[in-house]
Amino acid sequence: MQYRTTIPMRRMLSGARGLIHTFLLTALTAGAGAAQERGQEVLHGQDVHGRVVNAEDGSPLSGTIIRLVELGRSEVTHADGSFHLEDLHAGTYTLEVDRLGFRLETVTIEVGPDGTAGIVIELQPQALELEGVVVSASPRTRRAGEAIQPVNVLSERELLRRLDQSLAATLENEPGLAMTSQGPNTQKPVIRGLSGDRVLVLEDGERVGDLSSSGADHAVATDAFSARRVEVVRGPAALLYGSNALGGVVNVVRQEIPRARPDHWTGTIQAEGNSVNSAGAVGGDLRFGIFSGLVGRVEGSYRSTGNLQTGEGVMENTNADVVNVAGGASWVGERGYGGASYRYYSNNYGIPGGFVGAHPNGVRIEMRRHQLKAAGQLAEPLGEGTRLELMGAGTDYAHTEYESSGIVGTAFDLNMAAGEVRLDHGWLGEDAAGAIGVRGQFEENLFGGRLDTEDTDRAMIGAYVFQSVTLDRLILEGGLRYDWAQTTPAEDDPTSEIGPIEQRTFGAFSGSVGGRFDLGRGFAVGANLSRAFRIPTVQELYSLGPHLAAYTFEVGNPTLAEETALGADAFVRLAREDAGAEISVFRSDIDNYIYGVDTGELSPTGLRIYQFTGGDAVLQGIEGALEWSMSRYWVLEGNASYVQGTLSDTDEPLPLIPPLRGSAAVRYERPAWFVETRVRAAADQDKVAEFETPTEGYTLLDVGAGLRLALGGRLHTLTLQVSNLTDAVYRNHLSLTKELLPEAGRAVRLLYRVGF
């Protein structure tokens, strides 16, 4: 079979460029109109000057991040602790002041007609890291403790301690999360037992545009190396992001399209090394003003890894080379911004071989992604409290799998264009926030190599409404969304051996309602009810043939119906200055849960045959987390998660469900340095599906230390982490290579970073 990449791809890219151009022109026109309307205010707006100091001795704190919450802007303090926010119109603003080793402070300021000068913000040294604002769970920016859904926020300070080779490995110790993989290069997040197409991975709120959800061997085309923060929303989150987010959302926040004019050049440079796979990485990002209101941002990184060292030997063919380059620019005015960005991501990585059905020498994969984005925001287009947001994105993704001889075995192309318009409003009053939006997406899926899967187009459109109301101590949220999708194969085949291949149309409502009640003294309770749905992927519908790097022969089912999930969760939350905790229980009943069944048979080439099928399923569980400041500098952390997944008709376990797992850590932290030790553990997993093998539990010990130095007005950080200190031999139940070799042995990671 020939690899098909002809006229449809060019048509797709042309459409994506047109969509980007339209959205960018609209955003810039809106911003220019706002500037013309208030030209004097934009050019001669009011400024805010201030300093950040250590509350104990009054010494200046350079490298402190000042976030202007209402406008999404940020600034970094100079060597003398000073900061400067330009061109603010009169009003009330919230500053979030964040410095490693100090308590996160939120300060409200009033900007008058003559600006504001002489602000002095004192930060108290504190080891406990209170979570800041979160943008992924609601149209309104909230603190994580006020969110209606269970939310985790990894700030920059936490990323410095936890940063790993992949996004999934960085998040693995968060409550409710686990990691699945087919070798170290394909690690993907699992949320409450759900993975793949049921977990949305986003960059700045937009889908990454890769095929990581359609195959265990497909890597996620993003990582957390240059992230400012990572937000995880556990539970169905389909209202704002479309269908499929039954498990949750992972949002990598970079602001690659600048939303603010920096007072001076700001950025980071960092380098990383890891002994367990002889890995090295280097990268950085830079934000700068070009002229007037035009702002630029550039970013680049390179990572090279060798073969993974495990407790029982080297896992061959697990090396990788990753290149990630991006650039963006935007015009920023008083009432909004409009801009565009481009990102190139490539990953040349190996999939290990040597187990049943696998090629003895493994498989090499070359993947690359080009993505163009445009975005704009305009404040008060329809009166006070309103905000219009426009977004457009076009992605060209290619993925080719090579046999050890260099022959192409399987090839995939995904070309995608997406656009969204959203209006945030406060029409119901100051204590209410709502959103109305429409999102459209078009995909062109192309297949090559030895796959007989039909090239397929998929079009999707969704519309939603969302409303939040605060009534004293009670916060209520609710929303409704309708999504329509159409999947169209290049050629109909009513007599196909897997069933009639023809156009399929899907449509369904999603909705949620939830609330959070403040009990006082830092305690709150909340609950959510939701309905979400997921349409089958193209592979689940029409696959037929060997998937080289997955070492499977995949057989689709073109008659599959969409998944629909009814979910409920409830939580008790504590948020104080000296402690934070949360316990959540959840249950999700999924009709027509789609999964690949290992038939127990082998194809003529020796590959396991997997047949996609659907059946009703139930996933339920409990998770909890604790962070307690035992004294000024000592912090105790811990979390645990348990999920049970079963097929309703047979009460048989679902495949690839994580066992009971958790971690506990003790950290001693001063403003200039910290040390910590962590224990990670997992129980036996013997509740397994047919042809799935049980996995023994394990206990691991990690240690770490960090140093923070203010030199030349720049904050330098050096972080040392030793994972699996005792070099224990253990296996991850969700790893598809666990029969071959165990997980990584002792790993020494060193990360250096300087912010300016």
Tab-separated table of C-alpha atoms in Angstrom, residues 100 128 137 196 202 258 302 414 428 449 528 532 557 577 637 655 666 698 704:
chain	number	residue	atom	x	y	z
A	100	LEU	CA	10.562	30.636	45.507
A	128	LEU	CA	4.231	25.566	52.254
A	137	ALA	CA	-11.644	24.753	35.176
A	196	GLY	CA	-5.847	7.944	25.577
A	202	LEU	CA	-3.766	21.151	25.854
A	258	PRO	CA	2.113	37.262	24.524
A	302	TYR	CA	16.752	20.385	22.523
A	414	LEU	CA	-3.154	14.398	10.871
A	428	LEU	CA	-26.294	38.568	35.964
A	449	GLY	CA	2.417	1.758	5.054
A	528	ASN	CA	-20.628	17.788	40.750
A	532	ALA	CA	-20.193	13.810	28.851
A	557	ASN	CA	-15.596	-1.720	14.338
A	577	GLU	CA	-2.123	29.153	55.345
A	637	GLU	CA	3.014	16.059	51.922
A	655	PRO	CA	-7.739	-3.562	31.246
A	666	VAL	CA	8.928	15.482	54.097
A	698	TYR	CA	6.555	-1.769	45.108
A	704	GLY	CA	16.234	15.803	46.554
